[in-house]
């Protein structure tokens, strides 16, 4: 445990990989961890032996939020019937999202418009994009879960946004790790409230909004995912056994916010940072957007195929930004074997996604921002198989389609409307990251000049 720097675990794993190879084990108190490194190894485990690696370890540190046996939500649910049902339900609800008045794509396009207005109101002065990007992305999840967006100035919304930020920060460092492996400490009265105050507040907050929503529910109409879930719950005992009960509704809602907000907005913050640091790449993206879409018409997903360079830049932001460097922990579902190593059932597995996205055997310039990784000799978009920021296999990111749509629509709309520049009196922003479950950029200021 002491050989890992919990503030930058992927760096420690990369060092250990050099000494011990692509598969090595660590002892975290009395828990055995196996760390998988490099594209070949991670793919073999997650794709070729998908079910063997599909389980999740127990996370006693989240019990105070209501996670536990029979109410596990999506992200940390054990591999089994309830997880399968909830995952299938959530995926199909996201897919059929046209059920309300507007499709998900229309909502993202609309939100991109609100985001641009908010950026325009900064009048070209230096500002930090963090809050505005969070607001835009968080509103997409609000729209899915609660059927509506919030104004950026709304006090409730500001609180929600702040709680997310704080709850992510509570996840990192030595203490949460210790509490996970010595769960008895979490049960000491007052400990979770002290260590995970924001997480508790976040769930209480979501409870409050859901409660209002349930009271105003009319089964004749479907406003959002919550309503579809409530309809499932109405089906009675069988549905309840499949995981459709109120405790899971609040956890599924929480999971979508936790998994779907910070990840996407952090990626967008990296994207704008790289545009500041590489103005020539920014100009090329803008030239392509001008040529294909022009300056007025809002971008749509249909444009993606005609914007290979822009698409390559977005993919390179995800590769180089490396925002979930160690993904989420897995657990072996049965005894298994990987490249000659026996791994017993119930072993915690860490997939070092960072080592895949920067695997020297796959990427031409792994440690440089180089959009050409995603372009062929004719300038057409190509996606190398080692592009795994969303992980792979049964537990791969459930929101991948939505995230890709948001990244594409927000990024192209922003670059269509603004040129992003460094304020003259500011030092060059840092390119290294701050790790708190996600790798995020250090705070930086930019100026957004209307085009
Ligand atoms: C899981 C990446 C956005 C929902 C994951 C995992 C990764 C990931 C690496 C772990 C997979 C594993 O355990 O092997 C990302 C990235 C995003 C993003 C890079 C944005 C750029 C989203 C969005 C949503 C979402 C927008 C929801 C609407 C989920 C859920 C899981 C998950 C529910 C858990 C899946 C399961 O355990 O079955 N994501 N994600 N993610 N993600 Fe995302």
Short mmCIF file of C-alpha atoms and ligand atoms in Angstrom, two decimals:
data_model
loop_
_atom_site.label_atom_id
_atom_site.label_comp_id
_atom_site.label_asym_id
_atom_site.label_seq_id
_atom_site.Cartn_x
_atom_site.Cartn_y
_atom_site.Cartn_z
CA UNK A 1 0.00 0.00 0.00
CA UNK A 2 2.85 2.33 0.81
CA UNK A 3 4.43 1.94 -2.64
CA UNK A 4 1.43 3.72 -4.19
CA UNK A 5 1.08 7.47 -4.38
CA UNK A 6 -2.71 7.72 -3.98
CA UNK A 7 -2.66 11.23 -5.37
CA UNK A 8 -1.22 9.91 -8.67
CA UNK A 9 -1.72 6.12 -8.59
CA UNK A 10 -1.27 5.67 -12.36
CA UNK A 11 2.24 7.12 -12.09
CA UNK A 12 3.11 4.55 -9.42
CA UNK A 13 1.62 1.77 -11.57
CA UNK A 14 3.62 2.91 -14.60
CA UNK A 15 6.82 2.72 -12.55
CA UNK A 16 5.93 -0.74 -11.26
CA UNK A 17 5.04 -1.86 -14.80
CA UNK A 18 8.60 -1.05 -15.88
CA UNK A 19 9.96 -3.31 -13.12
CA UNK A 20 7.43 -6.12 -13.01
CA UNK A 21 5.74 -6.24 -16.44
CA UNK A 22 2.13 -5.84 -17.60
CA UNK A 23 0.52 -7.87 -14.84
CA UNK A 24 1.54 -7.51 -11.21
CA UNK A 25 -0.16 -7.81 -7.86
CA UNK A 26 -0.12 -5.57 -4.83
CA UNK A 27 -1.30 -6.04 -1.32
CA UNK A 28 -3.57 -3.32 0.03
CA UNK A 29 -3.77 -4.25 3.74
CA UNK A 30 -5.32 -7.72 3.45
CA UNK A 31 -6.87 -7.19 -0.01
CA UNK A 32 -5.00 -8.49 -3.06
CA UNK A 33 -5.07 -6.23 -6.10
CA UNK A 34 -3.95 -7.19 -9.58
CA UNK A 35 -2.99 -4.32 -11.86
CA UNK A 36 -3.33 -4.79 -15.64
CA UNK A 37 -1.23 -2.61 -17.93
CA UNK A 38 -0.90 -2.01 -21.66
CA UNK A 39 -3.41 -2.41 -24.50
CA UNK A 40 -2.91 -6.12 -25.13
CA UNK A 41 -3.39 -7.16 -21.52
CA UNK A 42 -6.33 -4.86 -20.76
CA UNK A 43 -8.11 -5.87 -23.97
CA UNK A 44 -7.62 -9.58 -23.33
CA UNK A 45 -9.13 -9.22 -19.85
CA UNK A 46 -12.00 -6.82 -20.58
CA UNK A 47 -12.98 -8.01 -24.06
CA UNK A 48 -11.90 -11.63 -24.53
CA UNK A 49 -12.59 -12.66 -20.92
CA UNK A 50 -15.26 -10.06 -20.31
CA UNK A 51 -17.43 -12.01 -17.90
CA UNK A 52 -14.47 -13.23 -15.83
CA UNK A 53 -13.63 -9.59 -15.07
CA UNK A 54 -17.17 -8.15 -14.91
CA UNK A 55 -17.74 -7.98 -11.17
CA UNK A 56 -17.08 -5.02 -8.84
CA UNK A 57 -15.55 -5.11 -5.37
CA UNK A 58 -17.55 -4.04 -2.32
CA UNK A 59 -17.33 -0.36 -1.48
CA UNK A 60 -18.21 0.00 2.18
CA UNK A 61 -17.34 3.69 2.02
CA UNK A 62 -20.55 4.36 0.08
CA UNK A 63 -22.90 2.66 2.53
CA UNK A 64 -23.64 5.98 4.19
CA UNK A 65 -25.18 7.16 0.87
CA UNK A 66 -27.59 4.22 0.81
CA UNK A 67 -25.57 1.79 -1.37
CA UNK A 68 -25.79 -1.74 -0.01
CA UNK A 69 -27.22 -5.17 -0.64
CA UNK A 70 -30.27 -5.00 -2.97
CA UNK A 71 -29.74 -1.29 -3.70
CA UNK A 72 -26.54 -1.00 -5.62
CA UNK A 73 -27.37 1.40 -8.45
CA UNK A 74 -25.31 0.91 -11.61
CA UNK A 75 -21.69 1.85 -11.15
CA UNK A 76 -20.70 -0.17 -8.11
CA UNK A 77 -23.33 -2.90 -8.49
CA UNK A 78 -22.07 -6.48 -8.25
CA UNK A 79 -22.24 -8.34 -11.57
CA UNK A 80 -25.62 -10.08 -11.55
CA UNK A 81 -29.29 -9.96 -12.38
CA UNK A 82 -30.20 -6.55 -10.89
CA UNK A 83 -27.20 -4.83 -12.51
CA UNK A 84 -28.08 -6.38 -15.91
CA UNK A 85 -31.69 -5.25 -15.65
CA UNK A 86 -30.83 -1.70 -14.58
CA UNK A 87 -28.13 -1.33 -17.21
CA UNK A 88 -30.45 -2.58 -19.96
CA UNK A 89 -33.21 -0.27 -18.72
CA UNK A 90 -30.96 2.80 -18.57
CA UNK A 91 -29.39 2.17 -21.96
CA UNK A 92 -32.72 1.69 -23.66
CA UNK A 93 -34.23 4.75 -21.93
CA UNK A 94 -31.31 6.87 -23.12
CA UNK A 95 -31.68 5.46 -26.62
CA UNK A 96 -35.43 6.18 -26.76
CA UNK A 97 -35.04 9.60 -25.32
CA UNK A 98 -37.13 11.18 -28.02
CA UNK A 99 -40.05 10.18 -25.80
CA UNK A 100 -40.42 13.71 -24.43
CA UNK A 101 -40.79 16.82 -26.52
CA UNK A 102 -37.16 16.96 -27.64
CA UNK A 103 -34.55 14.41 -28.59
CA UNK A 104 -31.36 14.22 -26.58
CA UNK A 105 -29.44 15.69 -29.50
CA UNK A 106 -31.78 18.68 -29.67
CA UNK A 107 -31.29 19.22 -25.94
CA UNK A 108 -27.51 19.22 -26.29
CA UNK A 109 -27.68 21.64 -29.23
CA UNK A 110 -29.96 23.92 -27.22
CA UNK A 111 -27.67 23.75 -24.16
CA UNK A 112 -24.66 24.58 -26.33
CA UNK A 113 -26.54 27.76 -27.29
CA UNK A 114 -27.07 28.69 -23.61
CA UNK A 115 -23.40 27.98 -22.94
CA UNK A 116 -22.31 30.28 -25.76
CA UNK A 117 -24.56 33.09 -24.46
CA UNK A 118 -23.04 32.74 -20.99
CA UNK A 119 -19.52 32.82 -22.44
CA UNK A 120 -20.37 35.81 -24.60
CA UNK A 121 -21.52 37.71 -21.53
CA UNK A 122 -17.92 37.56 -20.24
CA UNK A 123 -17.21 40.15 -22.99
CA UNK A 124 -13.80 38.80 -23.90
CA UNK A 125 -12.44 39.31 -20.37
CA UNK A 126 -10.32 36.59 -18.70
CA UNK A 127 -12.41 33.93 -16.91
CA UNK A 128 -12.30 30.32 -15.74
CA UNK A 129 -14.58 28.06 -17.83
CA UNK A 130 -14.95 25.46 -15.09
CA UNK A 131 -18.33 26.48 -13.66
CA UNK A 132 -19.98 27.21 -17.01
CA UNK A 133 -18.89 23.92 -18.57
CA UNK A 134 -20.06 22.04 -15.47
CA UNK A 135 -23.40 23.80 -15.68
CA UNK A 136 -23.91 22.90 -19.33
CA UNK A 137 -23.03 19.23 -18.91
CA UNK A 138 -24.88 18.89 -15.62
CA UNK A 139 -27.99 20.31 -17.30
CA UNK A 140 -27.99 17.45 -19.81
CA UNK A 141 -28.17 14.93 -16.96
CA UNK A 142 -30.83 17.09 -15.23
CA UNK A 143 -32.80 16.98 -18.43
CA UNK A 144 -32.53 13.19 -18.65
CA UNK A 145 -33.29 12.51 -14.99
CA UNK A 146 -35.63 15.36 -14.02
CA UNK A 147 -36.97 16.39 -17.43
CA UNK A 148 -35.74 19.97 -17.29
CA UNK A 149 -32.68 22.19 -17.29
CA UNK A 150 -31.83 24.91 -14.78
CA UNK A 151 -30.79 28.51 -15.44
CA UNK A 152 -27.10 28.90 -14.69
CA UNK A 153 -27.88 31.55 -12.06
CA UNK A 154 -30.42 29.38 -10.20
CA UNK A 155 -29.37 28.98 -6.55
CA UNK A 156 -30.44 25.30 -6.36
CA UNK A 157 -28.42 24.54 -9.44
CA UNK A 158 -25.35 26.36 -8.14
CA UNK A 159 -25.53 24.24 -5.01
CA UNK A 160 -25.84 21.00 -6.99
CA UNK A 161 -22.81 21.90 -9.08
CA UNK A 162 -20.72 22.73 -6.03
CA UNK A 163 -21.68 19.49 -4.29
CA UNK A 164 -20.41 17.45 -7.25
CA UNK A 165 -17.11 19.17 -7.20
CA UNK A 166 -16.65 18.63 -3.50
CA UNK A 167 -17.79 15.03 -3.56
CA UNK A 168 -15.17 14.12 -6.17
CA UNK A 169 -12.45 15.67 -4.08
CA UNK A 170 -13.51 13.55 -1.12
CA UNK A 171 -12.68 10.37 -3.04
CA UNK A 172 -8.95 10.66 -3.26
CA UNK A 173 -5.98 10.30 -1.04
CA UNK A 174 -5.01 7.77 1.56
CA UNK A 175 -8.00 8.06 3.89
CA UNK A 176 -10.76 6.82 1.55
CA UNK A 177 -8.52 3.90 0.54
CA UNK A 178 -7.96 3.02 4.16
CA UNK A 179 -11.68 3.21 4.92
CA UNK A 180 -12.41 0.86 2.02
CA UNK A 181 -10.11 -1.84 3.30
CA UNK A 182 -10.84 -1.28 7.00
CA UNK A 183 -14.62 -0.84 6.68
CA UNK A 184 -15.20 -1.02 10.40
CA UNK A 185 -13.86 2.54 10.56
CA UNK A 186 -16.71 3.73 8.30
CA UNK A 187 -19.17 2.46 10.88
CA UNK A 188 -17.66 4.56 13.63
CA UNK A 189 -20.41 7.13 14.34
CA UNK A 190 -19.61 10.47 12.79
CA UNK A 191 -16.78 9.26 10.49
CA UNK A 192 -18.64 9.15 7.14
CA UNK A 193 -20.37 12.44 7.92
CA UNK A 194 -16.99 14.00 8.52
CA UNK A 195 -15.02 12.47 5.65
CA UNK A 196 -17.79 12.37 3.02
CA UNK A 197 -19.94 15.33 3.95
CA UNK A 198 -20.48 16.54 0.37
CA UNK A 199 -21.42 13.06 -0.89
CA UNK A 200 -24.08 12.74 1.78
CA UNK A 201 -25.40 16.21 0.98
CA UNK A 202 -25.47 15.32 -2.71
CA UNK A 203 -27.70 12.29 -2.18
CA UNK A 204 -29.95 14.25 0.19
CA UNK A 205 -30.24 16.92 -2.47
CA UNK A 206 -31.14 14.44 -5.20
CA UNK A 207 -33.67 12.89 -2.80
CA UNK A 208 -35.32 16.28 -2.38
CA UNK A 209 -35.70 16.85 -6.12
CA UNK A 210 -36.88 13.28 -6.73
CA UNK A 211 -39.41 13.55 -3.97
CA UNK A 212 -41.05 16.58 -5.62
CA UNK A 213 -40.92 14.78 -8.94
CA UNK A 214 -42.65 11.66 -7.62
CA UNK A 215 -45.42 13.81 -6.13
CA UNK A 216 -46.08 15.52 -9.45
CA UNK A 217 -46.00 12.29 -11.44
CA UNK A 218 -48.88 11.60 -13.83
CA UNK A 219 -48.59 8.05 -15.26
CA UNK A 220 -50.31 9.25 -18.43
CA UNK A 221 -47.18 11.23 -19.39
CA UNK A 222 -43.50 10.38 -19.59
CA UNK A 223 -41.31 13.36 -18.84
CA UNK A 224 -37.95 11.70 -18.25
CA UNK A 225 -35.99 8.70 -17.00
CA UNK A 226 -37.46 9.05 -13.51
CA UNK A 227 -40.98 8.66 -14.90
CA UNK A 228 -40.00 5.57 -16.90
CA UNK A 229 -38.46 4.12 -13.74
CA UNK A 230 -41.60 4.88 -11.71
CA UNK A 231 -43.65 3.09 -14.37
CA UNK A 232 -41.39 0.04 -14.04
CA UNK A 233 -41.83 0.15 -10.26
CA UNK A 234 -45.60 0.01 -10.72
CA UNK A 235 -45.23 -3.47 -12.23
CA UNK A 236 -45.03 -4.88 -8.70
CA UNK A 237 -43.07 -7.63 -7.01
CA UNK A 238 -41.28 -8.98 -10.09
CA UNK A 239 -40.05 -5.50 -11.00
CA UNK A 240 -38.92 -4.93 -7.44
CA UNK A 241 -36.86 -8.12 -7.55
CA UNK A 242 -35.28 -6.85 -10.75
CA UNK A 243 -34.06 -3.79 -8.85
CA UNK A 244 -36.85 -1.34 -9.66
CA UNK A 245 -37.54 0.16 -6.25
CA UNK A 246 -37.18 3.64 -4.83
CA UNK A 247 -33.76 3.13 -3.21
CA UNK A 248 -32.37 2.16 -6.58
CA UNK A 249 -34.07 5.05 -8.38
CA UNK A 250 -32.20 7.55 -6.18
CA UNK A 251 -28.94 5.65 -6.70
CA UNK A 252 -29.35 5.35 -10.48
CA UNK A 253 -30.04 9.11 -10.57
CA UNK A 254 -26.98 9.79 -8.41
CA UNK A 255 -24.85 7.47 -10.57
CA UNK A 256 -25.82 9.25 -13.77
CA UNK A 257 -24.89 12.60 -12.25
CA UNK A 258 -21.63 11.33 -10.77
CA UNK A 259 -20.53 9.41 -13.86
CA UNK A 260 -21.90 11.77 -16.46
CA UNK A 261 -21.12 15.31 -15.33
CA UNK A 262 -17.56 15.72 -14.12
CA UNK A 263 -16.11 13.32 -16.74
CA UNK A 264 -17.53 15.19 -19.71
CA UNK A 265 -16.96 18.71 -18.41
CA UNK A 266 -13.36 17.88 -17.45
CA UNK A 267 -12.74 16.59 -20.98
CA UNK A 268 -14.09 19.88 -22.37
CA UNK A 269 -11.80 21.84 -20.04
CA UNK A 270 -8.84 19.86 -21.39
CA UNK A 271 -10.06 20.53 -24.92
CA UNK A 272 -10.06 24.30 -24.44
CA UNK A 273 -6.71 24.19 -22.65
CA UNK A 274 -5.10 22.31 -25.56
CA UNK A 275 -6.61 24.85 -27.97
CA UNK A 276 -4.91 27.64 -25.98
CA UNK A 277 -1.62 25.78 -25.98
CA UNK A 278 -1.83 24.83 -29.68
CA UNK A 279 -3.38 27.82 -31.49
CA UNK A 280 -2.43 26.37 -34.89
CA UNK A 281 -4.60 23.31 -34.17
CA UNK A 282 -7.44 25.58 -33.03
CA UNK A 283 -7.23 27.49 -36.34
CA UNK A 284 -7.33 24.26 -38.36
CA UNK A 285 -10.43 23.10 -36.49
CA UNK A 286 -12.13 26.46 -37.06
CA UNK A 287 -11.25 26.43 -40.75
CA UNK A 288 -12.82 22.98 -41.11
CA UNK A 289 -15.98 24.03 -39.23
CA UNK A 290 -16.27 27.22 -41.32
CA UNK A 291 -15.96 25.21 -44.52
CA UNK A 292 -18.40 22.44 -43.64
CA UNK A 293 -20.97 24.15 -41.38
CA UNK A 294 -20.34 27.90 -41.65
CA UNK A 295 -20.67 30.36 -38.78
CA UNK A 296 -24.45 30.40 -38.27
CA UNK A 297 -26.06 26.96 -38.48
CA UNK A 298 -25.71 25.00 -35.19
CA UNK A 299 -23.62 21.82 -35.63
CA UNK A 300 -25.50 18.50 -35.53
CA UNK A 301 -24.29 14.91 -35.26
CA UNK A 302 -24.70 14.49 -39.02
CA UNK A 303 -21.75 16.86 -39.47
CA UNK A 304 -19.37 14.54 -37.62
CA UNK A 305 -18.53 12.44 -40.67
CA UNK A 306 -17.60 15.57 -42.65
CA UNK A 307 -15.30 16.94 -39.93
CA UNK A 308 -12.45 14.39 -39.73
CA UNK A 309 -9.86 16.80 -38.33
CA UNK A 310 -12.19 18.17 -35.62
CA UNK A 311 -13.17 14.62 -34.74
CA UNK A 312 -9.51 13.60 -34.53
CA UNK A 313 -8.78 16.54 -32.22
CA UNK A 314 -11.63 15.56 -29.86
CA UNK A 315 -10.39 11.96 -29.74
CA UNK A 316 -6.83 13.14 -29.09
CA UNK A 317 -8.11 15.33 -26.22
CA UNK A 318 -9.59 12.20 -24.67
CA UNK A 319 -6.45 10.12 -25.26
CA UNK A 320 -3.91 12.65 -24.10
CA UNK A 321 -6.13 14.12 -21.32
CA UNK A 322 -6.48 10.58 -19.97
CA UNK A 323 -9.24 11.62 -17.62
CA UNK A 324 -10.00 8.31 -15.87
CA UNK A 325 -6.47 6.96 -15.72
CA UNK A 326 -7.24 3.88 -13.67
CA UNK A 327 -10.88 3.48 -14.77
CA UNK A 328 -13.01 1.92 -12.05
CA UNK A 329 -12.02 -1.18 -10.07
CA UNK A 330 -13.23 -4.57 -11.31
CA UNK A 331 -13.40 -7.91 -9.48
CA UNK A 332 -12.90 -11.36 -10.94
CA UNK A 333 -16.24 -13.14 -11.18
CA UNK A 334 -14.64 -16.58 -11.32
CA UNK A 335 -11.15 -18.12 -11.23
CA UNK A 336 -9.41 -17.12 -14.41
CA UNK A 337 -6.11 -17.07 -16.24
CA UNK A 338 -4.42 -14.19 -18.01
CA UNK A 339 -1.21 -14.48 -20.02
CA UNK A 340 -0.09 -17.44 -17.92
CA UNK A 341 -1.07 -15.92 -14.55
CA UNK A 342 -3.74 -17.60 -12.45
CA UNK A 343 -6.09 -15.02 -10.89
CA UNK A 344 -8.53 -16.34 -8.31
CA UNK A 345 -12.23 -15.42 -8.14
CA UNK A 346 -12.81 -12.34 -5.98
CA UNK A 347 -9.53 -10.56 -6.81
CA UNK A 348 -9.74 -6.79 -7.19
CA UNK A 349 -8.52 -5.74 -10.63
CA UNK A 350 -7.21 -2.31 -11.54
CA UNK A 351 -7.23 -1.55 -15.27
CA UNK A 352 -4.52 1.02 -15.88
CA UNK A 353 -6.30 2.76 -18.78
CA UNK A 354 -3.59 5.39 -18.81
CA UNK A 355 -1.06 2.74 -19.82
CA UNK A 356 -3.35 1.84 -22.75
CA UNK A 357 -3.94 5.40 -23.94
CA UNK A 358 -0.19 6.05 -23.76
CA UNK A 359 1.02 2.58 -24.76
CA UNK A 360 4.31 3.04 -26.63
CA UNK A 361 3.71 -0.05 -28.73
CA UNK A 362 0.53 1.43 -30.21
CA UNK A 363 0.76 5.23 -30.39
CA UNK A 364 3.30 7.03 -32.54
CA UNK A 365 3.80 9.92 -30.09
CA UNK A 366 2.19 8.73 -26.85
CA UNK A 367 3.35 11.68 -24.76
CA UNK A 368 2.47 14.47 -27.16
CA UNK A 369 -0.80 16.08 -28.19
CA UNK A 370 -0.91 14.80 -31.76
CA UNK A 371 -4.36 14.65 -33.48
CA UNK A 372 -2.74 12.76 -36.41
CA UNK A 373 -3.01 9.64 -34.22
CA UNK A 374 -6.59 9.57 -35.49
CA UNK A 375 -6.05 10.41 -39.15
CA UNK A 376 -4.93 8.20 -42.02
CA UNK A 377 -2.61 9.27 -44.84
CA UNK A 378 -5.59 10.76 -46.71
CA UNK A 379 -6.71 12.83 -43.73
CA UNK A 380 -9.69 10.54 -43.05
CA UNK A 381 -10.68 9.80 -39.46
CA UNK A 382 -9.52 6.44 -38.05
CA UNK A 383 -9.93 5.09 -34.54
CA UNK A 384 -7.12 2.83 -33.32
CA UNK A 385 -8.36 -0.08 -31.21
CA UNK A 386 -6.31 1.08 -28.24
CA UNK A 387 -8.55 4.13 -27.87
CA UNK A 388 -10.20 2.96 -24.64
CA UNK A 389 -11.05 6.04 -22.52
CA UNK A 390 -14.49 4.52 -21.94
CA UNK A 391 -12.95 1.14 -21.02
CA UNK A 392 -14.35 -1.97 -22.76
CA UNK A 393 -16.35 -5.15 -22.23
CA UNK A 394 -19.45 -5.66 -20.08
CA UNK A 395 -18.75 -2.84 -17.65
CA UNK A 396 -17.69 -0.33 -20.33
CA UNK A 397 -19.05 3.17 -19.88
CA UNK A 398 -22.81 3.16 -20.18
CA UNK A 399 -22.89 6.79 -21.28
CA UNK A 400 -20.33 6.54 -24.09
CA UNK A 401 -22.76 7.50 -26.87
CA UNK A 402 -24.12 10.43 -24.92
CA UNK A 403 -20.63 11.60 -23.89
CA UNK A 404 -19.40 11.46 -27.48
CA UNK A 405 -22.39 13.44 -28.65
CA UNK A 406 -21.86 16.09 -25.95
CA UNK A 407 -18.13 16.38 -26.65
CA UNK A 408 -18.70 16.78 -30.37
CA UNK A 409 -21.61 19.25 -30.17
CA UNK A 410 -20.25 21.41 -27.35
CA UNK A 411 -16.73 21.54 -28.78
CA UNK A 412 -17.70 22.35 -32.37
CA UNK A 413 -20.27 24.95 -31.27
CA UNK A 414 -17.71 26.66 -29.03
CA UNK A 415 -15.04 26.80 -31.72
CA UNK A 416 -17.56 27.91 -34.31
CA UNK A 417 -18.51 30.91 -32.16
CA UNK A 418 -15.27 31.83 -30.35
CA UNK A 419 -11.51 31.92 -30.59
CA UNK A 420 -9.93 31.04 -27.26
CA UNK A 421 -6.75 32.88 -26.31
CA UNK A 422 -4.47 33.19 -23.31
CA UNK A 423 -4.84 36.49 -21.43
CA UNK A 424 -1.65 38.53 -21.98
CA UNK A 425 -0.74 38.87 -18.31
CA UNK A 426 -1.27 35.19 -17.48
CA UNK A 427 1.52 32.60 -17.21
CA UNK A 428 1.35 29.65 -19.63
CA UNK A 429 -1.15 27.19 -18.04
CA UNK A 430 0.20 23.99 -16.56
CA UNK A 431 -0.18 20.94 -18.76
CA UNK A 432 0.10 18.40 -15.94
CA UNK A 433 -3.04 17.22 -14.17
CA UNK A 434 -4.63 17.19 -10.75
CA UNK A 435 -5.92 13.71 -9.83
CA UNK A 436 -9.15 13.26 -7.87
CA UNK A 437 -10.60 10.08 -9.40
CA UNK A 438 -10.41 12.04 -12.66
CA UNK A 439 -7.32 13.72 -14.08
CA UNK A 440 -8.32 17.36 -14.42
CA UNK A 441 -6.43 20.46 -15.53
CA UNK A 442 -5.15 22.91 -12.93
CA UNK A 443 -7.32 26.07 -12.93
CA UNK A 444 -6.57 28.43 -15.81
CA UNK A 445 -8.02 31.60 -17.28
CA UNK A 446 -8.81 32.25 -20.92
CA UNK A 447 -10.41 34.93 -23.07
CA UNK A 448 -13.20 33.98 -25.46
CA UNK A 449 -13.19 36.30 -28.48
CA UNK A 450 -16.44 36.17 -30.50
CA UNK A 451 -15.83 35.23 -34.15
C1 LIG B 1 -18.41 3.74 -16.33
C2 LIG B 1 -15.53 6.78 -18.81
C3 LIG B 1 -19.27 9.80 -19.47
C4 LIG B 1 -22.19 6.66 -17.19
C5 LIG B 1 -17.31 4.34 -16.92
C6 LIG B 1 -15.97 3.79 -16.89
C7 LIG B 1 -15.17 4.62 -17.61
C8 LIG B 1 -15.99 5.71 -18.06
C9 LIG B 1 -13.68 4.44 -17.86
C10 LIG B 1 -15.53 2.51 -16.15
C11 LIG B 1 -15.71 1.29 -17.00
C12 LIG B 1 -15.16 0.05 -16.34
O1 LIG B 1 -15.48 -0.22 -15.18
O2 LIG B 1 -14.38 -0.67 -16.96
C13 LIG B 1 -16.29 7.88 -19.15
C14 LIG B 1 -15.77 9.04 -19.84
C15 LIG B 1 -16.83 9.90 -20.03
C16 LIG B 1 -18.00 9.26 -19.45
C17 LIG B 1 -14.32 9.23 -20.27
C18 LIG B 1 -16.88 11.26 -20.68
C19 LIG B 1 -16.00 11.80 -21.43
C20 LIG B 1 -20.40 9.18 -18.99
C21 LIG B 1 -21.74 9.70 -19.11
C22 LIG B 1 -22.55 8.82 -18.43
C23 LIG B 1 -21.72 7.74 -17.92
C24 LIG B 1 -22.15 10.97 -19.84
C25 LIG B 1 -24.05 8.81 -18.21
C26 LIG B 1 -24.96 9.37 -18.74
C27 LIG B 1 -21.40 5.62 -16.75
C28 LIG B 1 -21.90 4.53 -15.93
C29 LIG B 1 -20.82 3.67 -15.70
C30 LIG B 1 -19.67 4.28 -16.35
C31 LIG B 1 -23.34 4.36 -15.43
C32 LIG B 1 -20.84 2.36 -14.93
C33 LIG B 1 -21.12 1.21 -15.89
C34 LIG B 1 -21.24 -0.15 -15.21
O3 LIG B 1 -20.60 -0.40 -14.21
O4 LIG B 1 -22.00 -0.98 -15.74
N1 LIG B 1 -17.30 5.51 -17.63
N2 LIG B 1 -17.62 8.05 -18.92
N3 LIG B 1 -20.42 8.00 -18.28
N4 LIG B 1 -20.06 5.44 -16.98
FE1 LIG B 1 -18.87 6.70 -18.04
#
